[in-house]
Every structure is written in C-alpha cells, then in structure tokens.
CSV table of C-alpha atoms and ligand atoms in Angstrom, one decimal:
chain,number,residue,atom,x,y,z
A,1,UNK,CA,0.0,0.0,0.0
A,2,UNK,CA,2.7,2.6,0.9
A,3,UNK,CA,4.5,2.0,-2.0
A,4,UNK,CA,1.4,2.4,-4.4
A,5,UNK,CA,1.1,6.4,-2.4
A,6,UNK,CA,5.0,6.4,-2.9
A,7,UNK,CA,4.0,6.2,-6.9
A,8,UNK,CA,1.6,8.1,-7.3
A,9,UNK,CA,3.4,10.9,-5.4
A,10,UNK,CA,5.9,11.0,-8.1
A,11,UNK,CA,3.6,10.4,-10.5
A,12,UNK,CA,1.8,13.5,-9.7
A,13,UNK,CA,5.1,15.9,-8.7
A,14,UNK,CA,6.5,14.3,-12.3
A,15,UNK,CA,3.4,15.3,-14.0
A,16,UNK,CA,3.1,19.0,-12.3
A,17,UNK,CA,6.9,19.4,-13.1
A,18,UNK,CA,5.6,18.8,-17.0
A,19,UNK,CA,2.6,20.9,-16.7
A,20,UNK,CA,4.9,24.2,-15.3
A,21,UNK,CA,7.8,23.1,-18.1
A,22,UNK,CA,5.2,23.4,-20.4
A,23,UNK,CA,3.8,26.2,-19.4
A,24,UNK,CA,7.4,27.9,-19.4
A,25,UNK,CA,7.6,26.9,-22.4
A,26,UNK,CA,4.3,28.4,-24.1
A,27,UNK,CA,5.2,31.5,-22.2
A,28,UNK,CA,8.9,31.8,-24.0
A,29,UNK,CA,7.6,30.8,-27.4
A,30,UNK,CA,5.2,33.7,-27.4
A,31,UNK,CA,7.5,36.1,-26.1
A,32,UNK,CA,9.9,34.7,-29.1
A,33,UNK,CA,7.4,34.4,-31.6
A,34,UNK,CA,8.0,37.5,-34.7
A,35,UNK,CA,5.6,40.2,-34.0
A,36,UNK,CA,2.6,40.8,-36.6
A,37,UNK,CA,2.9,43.6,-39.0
A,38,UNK,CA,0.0,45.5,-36.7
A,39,UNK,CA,1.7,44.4,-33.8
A,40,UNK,CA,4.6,45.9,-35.1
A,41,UNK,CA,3.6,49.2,-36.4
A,42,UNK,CA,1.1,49.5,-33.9
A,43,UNK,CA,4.0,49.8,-31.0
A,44,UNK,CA,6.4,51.6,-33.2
A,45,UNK,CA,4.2,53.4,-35.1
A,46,UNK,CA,5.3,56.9,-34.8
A,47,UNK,CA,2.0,59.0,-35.3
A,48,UNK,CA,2.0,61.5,-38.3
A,49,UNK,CA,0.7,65.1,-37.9
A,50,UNK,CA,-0.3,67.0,-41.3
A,51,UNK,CA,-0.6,70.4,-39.7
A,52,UNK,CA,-1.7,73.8,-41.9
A,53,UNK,CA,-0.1,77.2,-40.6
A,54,UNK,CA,-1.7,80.2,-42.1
A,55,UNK,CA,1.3,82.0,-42.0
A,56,UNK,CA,3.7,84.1,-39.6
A,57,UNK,CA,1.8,87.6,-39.3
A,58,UNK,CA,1.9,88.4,-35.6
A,59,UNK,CA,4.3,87.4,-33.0
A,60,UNK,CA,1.1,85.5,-32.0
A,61,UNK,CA,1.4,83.3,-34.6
A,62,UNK,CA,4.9,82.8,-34.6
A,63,UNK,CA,4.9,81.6,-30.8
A,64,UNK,CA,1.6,79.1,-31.8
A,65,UNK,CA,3.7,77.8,-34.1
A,66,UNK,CA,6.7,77.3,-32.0
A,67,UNK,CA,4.5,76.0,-29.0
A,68,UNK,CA,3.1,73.2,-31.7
A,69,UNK,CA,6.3,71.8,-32.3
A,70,UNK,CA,7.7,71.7,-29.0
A,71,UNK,CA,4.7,69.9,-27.9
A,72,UNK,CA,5.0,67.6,-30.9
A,73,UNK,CA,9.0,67.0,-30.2
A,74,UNK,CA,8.1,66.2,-26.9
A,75,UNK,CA,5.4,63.6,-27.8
A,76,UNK,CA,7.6,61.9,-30.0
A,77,UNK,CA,5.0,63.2,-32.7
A,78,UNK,CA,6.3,63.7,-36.3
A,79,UNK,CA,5.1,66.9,-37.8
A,80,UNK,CA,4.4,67.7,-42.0
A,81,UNK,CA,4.2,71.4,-41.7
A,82,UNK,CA,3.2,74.0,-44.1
A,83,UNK,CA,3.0,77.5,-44.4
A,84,UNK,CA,-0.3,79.1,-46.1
A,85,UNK,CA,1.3,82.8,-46.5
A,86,UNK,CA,-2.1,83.9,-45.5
A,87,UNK,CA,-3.7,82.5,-48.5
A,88,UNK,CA,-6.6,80.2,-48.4
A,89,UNK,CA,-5.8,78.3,-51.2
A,90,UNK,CA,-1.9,77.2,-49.8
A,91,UNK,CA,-4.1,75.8,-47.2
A,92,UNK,CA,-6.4,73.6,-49.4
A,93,UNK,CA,-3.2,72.6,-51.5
A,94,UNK,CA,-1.6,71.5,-48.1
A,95,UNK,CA,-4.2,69.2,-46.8
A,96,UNK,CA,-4.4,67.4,-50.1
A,97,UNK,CA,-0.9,66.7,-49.7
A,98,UNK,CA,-1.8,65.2,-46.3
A,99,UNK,CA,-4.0,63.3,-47.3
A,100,UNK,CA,-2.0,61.7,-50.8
A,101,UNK,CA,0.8,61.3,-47.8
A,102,UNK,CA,-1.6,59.4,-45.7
A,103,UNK,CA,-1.0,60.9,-42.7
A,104,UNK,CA,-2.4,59.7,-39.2
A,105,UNK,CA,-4.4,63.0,-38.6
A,106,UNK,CA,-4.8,66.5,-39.6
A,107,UNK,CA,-4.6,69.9,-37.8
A,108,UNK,CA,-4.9,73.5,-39.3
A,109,UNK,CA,-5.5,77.0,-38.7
A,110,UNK,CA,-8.4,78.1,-40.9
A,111,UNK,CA,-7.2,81.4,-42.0
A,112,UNK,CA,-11.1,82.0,-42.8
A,113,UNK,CA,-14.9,80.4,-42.1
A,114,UNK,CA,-15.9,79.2,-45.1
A,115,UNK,CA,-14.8,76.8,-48.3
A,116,UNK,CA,-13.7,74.0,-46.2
A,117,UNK,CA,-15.9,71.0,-47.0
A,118,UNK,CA,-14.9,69.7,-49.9
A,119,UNK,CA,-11.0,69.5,-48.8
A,120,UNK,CA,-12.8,68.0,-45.1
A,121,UNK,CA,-15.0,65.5,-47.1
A,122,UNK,CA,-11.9,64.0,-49.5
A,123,UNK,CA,-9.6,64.1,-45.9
A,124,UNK,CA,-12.8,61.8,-44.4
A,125,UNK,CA,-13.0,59.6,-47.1
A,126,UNK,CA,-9.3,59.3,-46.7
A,127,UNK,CA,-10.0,57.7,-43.2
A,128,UNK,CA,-8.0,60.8,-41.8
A,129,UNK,CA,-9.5,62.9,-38.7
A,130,UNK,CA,-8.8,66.5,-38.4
A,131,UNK,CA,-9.1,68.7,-36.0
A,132,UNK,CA,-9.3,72.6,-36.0
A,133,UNK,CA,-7.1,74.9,-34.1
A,134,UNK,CA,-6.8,78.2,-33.1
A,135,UNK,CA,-9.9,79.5,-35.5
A,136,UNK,CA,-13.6,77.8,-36.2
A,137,UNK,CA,-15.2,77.1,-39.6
A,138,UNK,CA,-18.4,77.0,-41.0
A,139,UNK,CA,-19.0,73.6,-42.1
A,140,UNK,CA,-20.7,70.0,-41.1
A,141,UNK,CA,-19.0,69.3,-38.0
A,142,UNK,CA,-19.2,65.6,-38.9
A,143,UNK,CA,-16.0,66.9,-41.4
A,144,UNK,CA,-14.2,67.4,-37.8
A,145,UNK,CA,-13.2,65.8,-34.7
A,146,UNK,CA,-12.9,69.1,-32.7
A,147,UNK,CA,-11.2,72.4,-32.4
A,148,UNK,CA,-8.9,74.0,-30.0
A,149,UNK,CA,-8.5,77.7,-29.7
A,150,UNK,CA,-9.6,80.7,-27.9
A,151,UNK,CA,-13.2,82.0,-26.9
A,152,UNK,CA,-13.0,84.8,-29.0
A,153,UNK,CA,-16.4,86.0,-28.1
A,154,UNK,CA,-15.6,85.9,-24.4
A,155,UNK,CA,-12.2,87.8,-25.2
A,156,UNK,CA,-14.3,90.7,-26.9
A,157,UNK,CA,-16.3,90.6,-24.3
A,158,UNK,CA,-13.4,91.5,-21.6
A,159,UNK,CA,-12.5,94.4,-23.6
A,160,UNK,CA,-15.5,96.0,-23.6
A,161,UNK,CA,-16.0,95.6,-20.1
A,162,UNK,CA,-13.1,97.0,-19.4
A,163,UNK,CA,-14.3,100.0,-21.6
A,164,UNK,CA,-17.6,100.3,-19.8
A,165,UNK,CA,-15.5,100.3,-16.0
A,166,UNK,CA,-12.8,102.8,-17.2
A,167,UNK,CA,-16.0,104.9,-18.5
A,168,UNK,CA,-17.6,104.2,-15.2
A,169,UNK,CA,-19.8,107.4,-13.9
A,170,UNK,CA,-18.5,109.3,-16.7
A,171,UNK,CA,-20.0,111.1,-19.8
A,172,UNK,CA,-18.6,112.2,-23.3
A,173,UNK,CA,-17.4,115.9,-23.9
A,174,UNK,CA,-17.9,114.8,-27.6
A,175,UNK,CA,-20.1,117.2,-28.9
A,176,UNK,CA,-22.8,114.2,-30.1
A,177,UNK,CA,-22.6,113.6,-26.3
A,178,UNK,CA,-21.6,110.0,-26.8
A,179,UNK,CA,-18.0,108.2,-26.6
A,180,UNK,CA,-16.3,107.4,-30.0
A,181,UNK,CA,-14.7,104.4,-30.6
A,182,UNK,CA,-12.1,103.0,-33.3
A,183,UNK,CA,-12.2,99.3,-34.0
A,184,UNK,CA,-9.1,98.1,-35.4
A,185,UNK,CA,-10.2,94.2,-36.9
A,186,UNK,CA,-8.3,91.7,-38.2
A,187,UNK,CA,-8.7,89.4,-41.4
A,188,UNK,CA,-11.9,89.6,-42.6
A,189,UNK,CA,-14.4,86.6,-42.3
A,190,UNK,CA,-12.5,84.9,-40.1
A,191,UNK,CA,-13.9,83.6,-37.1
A,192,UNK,CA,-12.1,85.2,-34.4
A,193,UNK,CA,-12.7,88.8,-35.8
A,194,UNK,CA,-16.5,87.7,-35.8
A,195,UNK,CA,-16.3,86.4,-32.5
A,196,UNK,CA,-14.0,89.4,-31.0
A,197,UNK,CA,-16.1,92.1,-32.6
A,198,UNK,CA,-19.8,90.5,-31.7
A,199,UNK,CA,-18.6,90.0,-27.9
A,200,UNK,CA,-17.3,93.4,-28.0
A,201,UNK,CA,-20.5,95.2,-29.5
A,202,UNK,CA,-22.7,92.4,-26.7
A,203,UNK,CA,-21.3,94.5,-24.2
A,204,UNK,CA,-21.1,98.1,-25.6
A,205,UNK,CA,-24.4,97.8,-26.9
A,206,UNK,CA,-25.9,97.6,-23.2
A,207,UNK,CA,-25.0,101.2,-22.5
A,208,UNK,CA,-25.7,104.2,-25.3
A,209,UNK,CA,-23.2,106.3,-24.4
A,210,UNK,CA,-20.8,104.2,-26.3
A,211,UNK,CA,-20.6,104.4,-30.1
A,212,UNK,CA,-18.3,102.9,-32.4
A,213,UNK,CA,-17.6,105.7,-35.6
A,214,UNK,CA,-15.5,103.5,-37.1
A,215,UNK,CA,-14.0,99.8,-38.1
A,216,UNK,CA,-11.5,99.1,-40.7
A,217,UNK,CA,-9.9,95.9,-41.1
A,218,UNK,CA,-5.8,95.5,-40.6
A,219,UNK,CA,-5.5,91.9,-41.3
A,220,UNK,CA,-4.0,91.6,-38.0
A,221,UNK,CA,-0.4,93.6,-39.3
A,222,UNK,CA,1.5,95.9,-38.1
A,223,UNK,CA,2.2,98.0,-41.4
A,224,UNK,CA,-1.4,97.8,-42.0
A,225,UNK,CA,-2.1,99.3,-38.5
A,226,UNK,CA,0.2,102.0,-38.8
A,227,UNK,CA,-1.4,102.8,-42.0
A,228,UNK,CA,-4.8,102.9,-41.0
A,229,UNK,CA,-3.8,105.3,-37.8
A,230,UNK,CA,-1.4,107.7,-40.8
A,231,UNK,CA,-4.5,108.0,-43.3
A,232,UNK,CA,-6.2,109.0,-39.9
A,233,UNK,CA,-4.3,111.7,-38.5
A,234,UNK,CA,-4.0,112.6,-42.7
A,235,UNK,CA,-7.2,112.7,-42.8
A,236,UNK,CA,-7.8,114.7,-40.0
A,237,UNK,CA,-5.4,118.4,-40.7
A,238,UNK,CA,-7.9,121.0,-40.6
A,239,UNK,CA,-8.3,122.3,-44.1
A,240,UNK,CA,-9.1,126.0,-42.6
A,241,UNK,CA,-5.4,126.7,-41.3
A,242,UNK,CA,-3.3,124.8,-44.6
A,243,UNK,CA,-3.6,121.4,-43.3
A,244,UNK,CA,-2.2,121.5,-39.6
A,245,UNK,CA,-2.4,118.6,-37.7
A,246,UNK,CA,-4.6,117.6,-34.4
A,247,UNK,CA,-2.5,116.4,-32.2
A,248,UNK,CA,-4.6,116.4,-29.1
A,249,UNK,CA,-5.9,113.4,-30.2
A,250,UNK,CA,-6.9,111.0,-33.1
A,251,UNK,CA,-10.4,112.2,-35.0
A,252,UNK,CA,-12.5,110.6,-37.4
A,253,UNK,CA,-14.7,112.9,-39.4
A,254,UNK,CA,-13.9,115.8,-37.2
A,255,UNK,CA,-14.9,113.1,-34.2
A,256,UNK,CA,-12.5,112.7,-31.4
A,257,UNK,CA,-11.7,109.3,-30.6
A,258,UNK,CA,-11.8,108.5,-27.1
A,259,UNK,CA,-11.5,104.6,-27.3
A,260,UNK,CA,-9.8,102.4,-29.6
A,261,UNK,CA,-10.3,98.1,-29.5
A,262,UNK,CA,-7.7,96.4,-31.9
A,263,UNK,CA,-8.2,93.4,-32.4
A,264,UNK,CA,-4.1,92.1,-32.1
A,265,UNK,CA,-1.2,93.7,-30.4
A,266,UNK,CA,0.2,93.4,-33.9
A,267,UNK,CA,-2.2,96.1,-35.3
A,268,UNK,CA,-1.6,98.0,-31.7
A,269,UNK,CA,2.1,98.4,-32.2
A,270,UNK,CA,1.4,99.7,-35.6
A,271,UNK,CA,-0.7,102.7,-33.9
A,272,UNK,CA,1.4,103.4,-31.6
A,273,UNK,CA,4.6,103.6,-34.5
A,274,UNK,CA,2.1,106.7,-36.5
A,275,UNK,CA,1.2,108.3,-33.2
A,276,UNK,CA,4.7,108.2,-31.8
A,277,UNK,CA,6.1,109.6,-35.9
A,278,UNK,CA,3.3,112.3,-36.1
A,279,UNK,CA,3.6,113.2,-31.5
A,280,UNK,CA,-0.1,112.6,-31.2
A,281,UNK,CA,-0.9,112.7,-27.8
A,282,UNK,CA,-3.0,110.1,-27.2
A,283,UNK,CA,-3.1,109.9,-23.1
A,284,UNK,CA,-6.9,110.5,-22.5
A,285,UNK,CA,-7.7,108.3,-25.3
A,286,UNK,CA,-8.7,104.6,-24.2
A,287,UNK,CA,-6.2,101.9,-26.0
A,288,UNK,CA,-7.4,98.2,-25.7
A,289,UNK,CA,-5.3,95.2,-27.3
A,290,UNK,CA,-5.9,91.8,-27.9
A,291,UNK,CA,-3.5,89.0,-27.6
A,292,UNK,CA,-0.5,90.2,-24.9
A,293,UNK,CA,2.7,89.5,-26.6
A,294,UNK,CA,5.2,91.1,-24.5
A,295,UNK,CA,6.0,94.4,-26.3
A,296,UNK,CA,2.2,94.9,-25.6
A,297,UNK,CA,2.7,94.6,-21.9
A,298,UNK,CA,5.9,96.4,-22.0
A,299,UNK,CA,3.6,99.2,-23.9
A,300,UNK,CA,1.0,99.1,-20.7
A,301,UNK,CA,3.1,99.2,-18.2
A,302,UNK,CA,5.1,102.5,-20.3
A,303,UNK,CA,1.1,103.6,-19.7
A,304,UNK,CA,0.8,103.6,-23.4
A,305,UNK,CA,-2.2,101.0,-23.2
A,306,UNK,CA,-5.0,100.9,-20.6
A,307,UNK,CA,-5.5,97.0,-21.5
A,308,UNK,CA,-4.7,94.0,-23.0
A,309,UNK,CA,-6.9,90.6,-23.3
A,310,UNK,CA,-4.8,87.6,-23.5
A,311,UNK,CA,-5.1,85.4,-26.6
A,312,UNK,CA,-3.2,82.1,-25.4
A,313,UNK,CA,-0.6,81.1,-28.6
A,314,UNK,CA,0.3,78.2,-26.3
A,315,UNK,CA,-1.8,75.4,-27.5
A,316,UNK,CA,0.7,73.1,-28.5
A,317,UNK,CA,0.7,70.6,-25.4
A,318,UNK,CA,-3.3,70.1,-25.6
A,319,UNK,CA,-3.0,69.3,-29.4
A,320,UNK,CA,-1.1,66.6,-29.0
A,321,UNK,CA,-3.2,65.4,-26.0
A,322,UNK,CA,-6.0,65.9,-29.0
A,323,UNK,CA,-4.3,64.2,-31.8
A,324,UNK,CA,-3.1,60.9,-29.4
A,325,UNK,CA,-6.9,60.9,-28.3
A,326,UNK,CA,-7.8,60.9,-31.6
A,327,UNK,CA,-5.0,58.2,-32.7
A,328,UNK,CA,-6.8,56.0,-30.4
A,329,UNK,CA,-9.7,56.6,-32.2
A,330,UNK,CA,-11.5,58.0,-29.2
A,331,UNK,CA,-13.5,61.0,-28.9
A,332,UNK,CA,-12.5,64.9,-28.0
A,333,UNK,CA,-14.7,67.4,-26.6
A,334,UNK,CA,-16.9,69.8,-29.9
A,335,UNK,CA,-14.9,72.6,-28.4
A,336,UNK,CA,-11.8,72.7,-25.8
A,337,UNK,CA,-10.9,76.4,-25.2
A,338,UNK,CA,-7.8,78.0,-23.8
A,339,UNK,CA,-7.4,79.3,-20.4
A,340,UNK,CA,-6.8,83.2,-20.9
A,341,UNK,CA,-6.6,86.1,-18.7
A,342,UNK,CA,-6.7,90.0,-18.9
A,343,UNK,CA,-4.3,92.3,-17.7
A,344,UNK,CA,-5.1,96.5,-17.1
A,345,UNK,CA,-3.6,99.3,-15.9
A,346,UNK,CA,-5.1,98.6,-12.4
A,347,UNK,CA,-2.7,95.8,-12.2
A,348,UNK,CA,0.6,96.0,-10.3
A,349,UNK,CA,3.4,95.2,-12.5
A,350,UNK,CA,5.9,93.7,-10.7
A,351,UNK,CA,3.8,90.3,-10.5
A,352,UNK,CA,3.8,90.0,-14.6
A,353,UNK,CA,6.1,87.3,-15.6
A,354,UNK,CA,7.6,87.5,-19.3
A,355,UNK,CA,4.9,86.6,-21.5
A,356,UNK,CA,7.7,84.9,-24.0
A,357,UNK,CA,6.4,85.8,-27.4
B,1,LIG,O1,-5.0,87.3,-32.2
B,1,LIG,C1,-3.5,87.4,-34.1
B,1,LIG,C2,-3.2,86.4,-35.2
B,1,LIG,O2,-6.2,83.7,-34.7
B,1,LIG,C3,-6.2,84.3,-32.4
B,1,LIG,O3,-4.4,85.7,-35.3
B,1,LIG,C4,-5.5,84.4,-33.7
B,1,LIG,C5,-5.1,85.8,-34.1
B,1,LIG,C6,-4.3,86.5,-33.1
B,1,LIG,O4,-2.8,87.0,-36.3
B,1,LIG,O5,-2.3,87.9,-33.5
C-alpha cells in the first residue's frame, strides 16, 4: 500500500513538473514568436501630424507655431508642416498633400470660415480625422473631430468691459454727447474677428453712451495698423489753417476718438509707431489690445495702453493630448478652449512674468 502512495506521489510531482515546463515553455515561445505587421507598427508606429499654418503675421502666430512643435518633439509626434502665406488656397493645396501622404491625422489654422468642405470631405474619405485649431469654420461638424483655440467671443467681451469700467460714472465731452470708438479688426471673415467684434458690441451695446464711428480691417499687421492710424491723423489736418495737424488726439470725421479696441497687439504696435512719428498725444484716449505678446505689456506698463486681453498662442501641449486621443480613435470634446486672462492698468506690475512671445 505505501509503495502504491509512494507512486503516485511521483507520479503526480513528475506530471506537475511537466505541466509548469510546459507552461514555461508556451510563455517563452510567445515572447519569441515575430511580431505581426499591426503588432509591429502598432507599437512603433510613430503618429504623423499633417498640420496647416496660415502664415507668420503676428508674433502671436509665430509663438503658436513654435509651442506646436515643442509639444510635438516632446510627444515623439512627427510633424508635416506648411506654411499658407495667408492665403486660403496654400491651405487647401496643403491638406491634399496630407491626405495623398496618408497621414495619421490633420490639424490646421483656418485662416477663414468658409470653403472647407470639400477638402474636409476628401480628408474623411481618406479615413484621416482633423481637428481645428486656433480658428472655427463653417462647415458640417461631422467633417471634424474638434477644435482647440480661444473664446473669441468671451475675449471681446473682456475688452468692452473693461471700456464700460474705465467709463464708469463718466460722460462724453464729444459734442454728439456719446464716446467714440475706433475698432481696429483683423482678417476679414475669419472667425475670431466675428467672435472678437460680436462679444465686443454684446457689451457696448448695453450702454448708449458708447458708439463705435468707425471699423476698418488690418488683417492683423503691423504695417497695415500704422497705415490705417497715418490715413487717420491725414485725414484729420484741418483744411481752414493749410492742413495743420490735431495732435490732441486721433479724429475721425472731425470726431474725437476717445477709445480704440484692436483686435491684435500686432495692429496696436502699428498705432502706436504713427502716433509716436506724427507726436499725437494720445493719453486721454482709451487703447485696448488683444493677444498680450510682451511688447504689448511692455507698452502698458510705459502707460501707453490701458489694456490688454490675452489670446493664449500656447496650444501646443493640448493638441497633441488631442491628436493621441484621436489616434486611439477616441472622442474629443466639440470645443476645448484656452485658459486666458486680462491684464489692465489697475494691475501691479511687478507680478507679470515674461509673456515669452
Ligand atoms: O489674435 C493674431 C493672429 O487667430 C487668435 O491671429 C489668432 C489671431 C491673433 O494674427 O495675432
């Protein structure tokens, strides 16, 4: 009897020892066996990002740019860039590109609202998602994953608020009685200019003191803002005594300004170059800016601006949160907006950090 426990003791250590060699064995021949093509290019697969730049026409834009592929280095995150110049069609030639590349997904700047679905629908067909950034479109938002970029609406809304405090208990010496504003927009049918100007005129239009005499678009430049302020102050020598120039002020039709909104700091700067070339004192007139590169900031604290809204260029790192989201063939929020803040005159300076664009 003992010796028949005896056996089947070893039997059953002998067969355990087989089952775990075995087992040891599976294990190593899967870790051994050649990796499938998906397997392979699933792990190593280094994504591909098609991304369309409208151009470099604002130190804004610049630093988006720059924040995009930092965020993209760091991600490991291989970027096919292109440059629109500004123009539309660069854009549409770009994206077909992306798509005859086959890339793993597609982010641009839509340098304006409309005459994207046709490009969006080929880029679907394709199998490729895209996702907007930085500016909205009109178009079926089944042609989009989702967009990324500021609340332009909210920013114009900021700036007119600001107006409306700064103004607070106070009344025009205008002779219509009501306080003049200059809008300064940028590139037409675009849909932060929509946004920045409808939020602004949400605000202004709930008190009738404020009137806006005039809006002429800068395309967001520099030379084009300095132009628009020189035609102004041209515009404005007083016929009577052979042309000689206001310079208590900037006037539009004989109109003082008392409040200008630009729509970017780029446009800003460009005012500030005529008014600084033709010594137009401009100290009781109202200067609001959008974006807050730092020579804006530098320009507030020199009290040569009363405010600037910040427009965030740093969307780089949530992009690529976006696009791996995306990759994974997950879902992203419609909208995912920018955290942006306001800075004034009322502020105290010395807590600003460099703004580094
Ligand atoms: O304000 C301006 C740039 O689309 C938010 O474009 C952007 C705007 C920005 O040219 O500086």
């Amino acid at each position: 009897m003992k010796a028949k426990v005896k056996k089947l003791q070893i039997i059953s250590i002998i067969s355990f020892l087989a089952a775990v060699i075995f087992l040891l064995g599976f294990i190593i021949s899967i870790s051994l066996k050649p990796k499938t093509e998906k397997q392979n290019s699933d792990q190593t697969h280094r994504l591909i990002l098609g991304f369309s730049q409208i151009g470099s026409e604002s130190a804004w834009r610049t630093r988006n740019t720059q924040s995009i592929f930092e965020a993209a280095a760091e991600n490991d995150i291989q970027i096919l860039f292109d440059d629109a110049q500004q123009k539309q069609e660069n854009q549409l030639k770009a994206i077909r590109s992306f798509i005859v590349y086959q890339v793993d997904i597609i982010a641009f700047v839509p340098i304006v609202e409309d005459g994207w679905d046709n490009v969006l629908t080929e880029a679907k067909e394709a199998g490729i998602p895209v996702i907007l950034v930085d500016r909205q479109i009109n178009a079926d938002p089944s042609l989009y994953a989702g967009f990324l970029g500021e609340d332009g609406l909210e920013e114009g809304r900021r700036a007119a608020r600001f107006l409306l405090k700064k103004f607070n208990g106070t009344t025009s010496t205008s002779d219509s009685g009501k306080i003049s504003i200059l809008e300064l927009s940028g590139t037409e049918n675009s849909s932060v200019v929509r946004d920045r100007a409808k939020g602004f005129r949400e605000i202004i239009e709930t008190d009738n003191r404020f009137e806006i005499v005039h809006s002429e678009n800068g395309d967001f430049l520099r030379s084009r803002g300095k132009e628009i302020i020189e035609n102004l102050i041209e515009s404005s020598r007083s016929p009577a005594i052979t042309g000689r120039l206001k310079t208590n002020g900037l006037y539009y039709n004989g109109k003082k300004i008392n409040a200008v909104y630009s729509h970017n700091d780029s446009m800003t700067l460009g005012l500030l170059d005529s008014i600084e070339q033709y010594g137009i004192n401009t100290s009781d007139t109202v200067i609001i800016s959008v974006d807050a590169e730092q020579k804006s900031i530098d320009a507030l604290k020199a009290g040569k601006l009363n405010c600037v809204v910040e427009c965030n260029p740093n969307l780089g790192p949530k992009l690529m949160e976006l696009v791996k989201l995306v990759a994974e063939g997950k879902e992203i929020p419609r909208i995912t907006y920018n955290t942006e803040t306001l800075f004034t005159e009322y502020d105290d300076f010395s807590l600003y950090t460099e703004r580094g664009y």
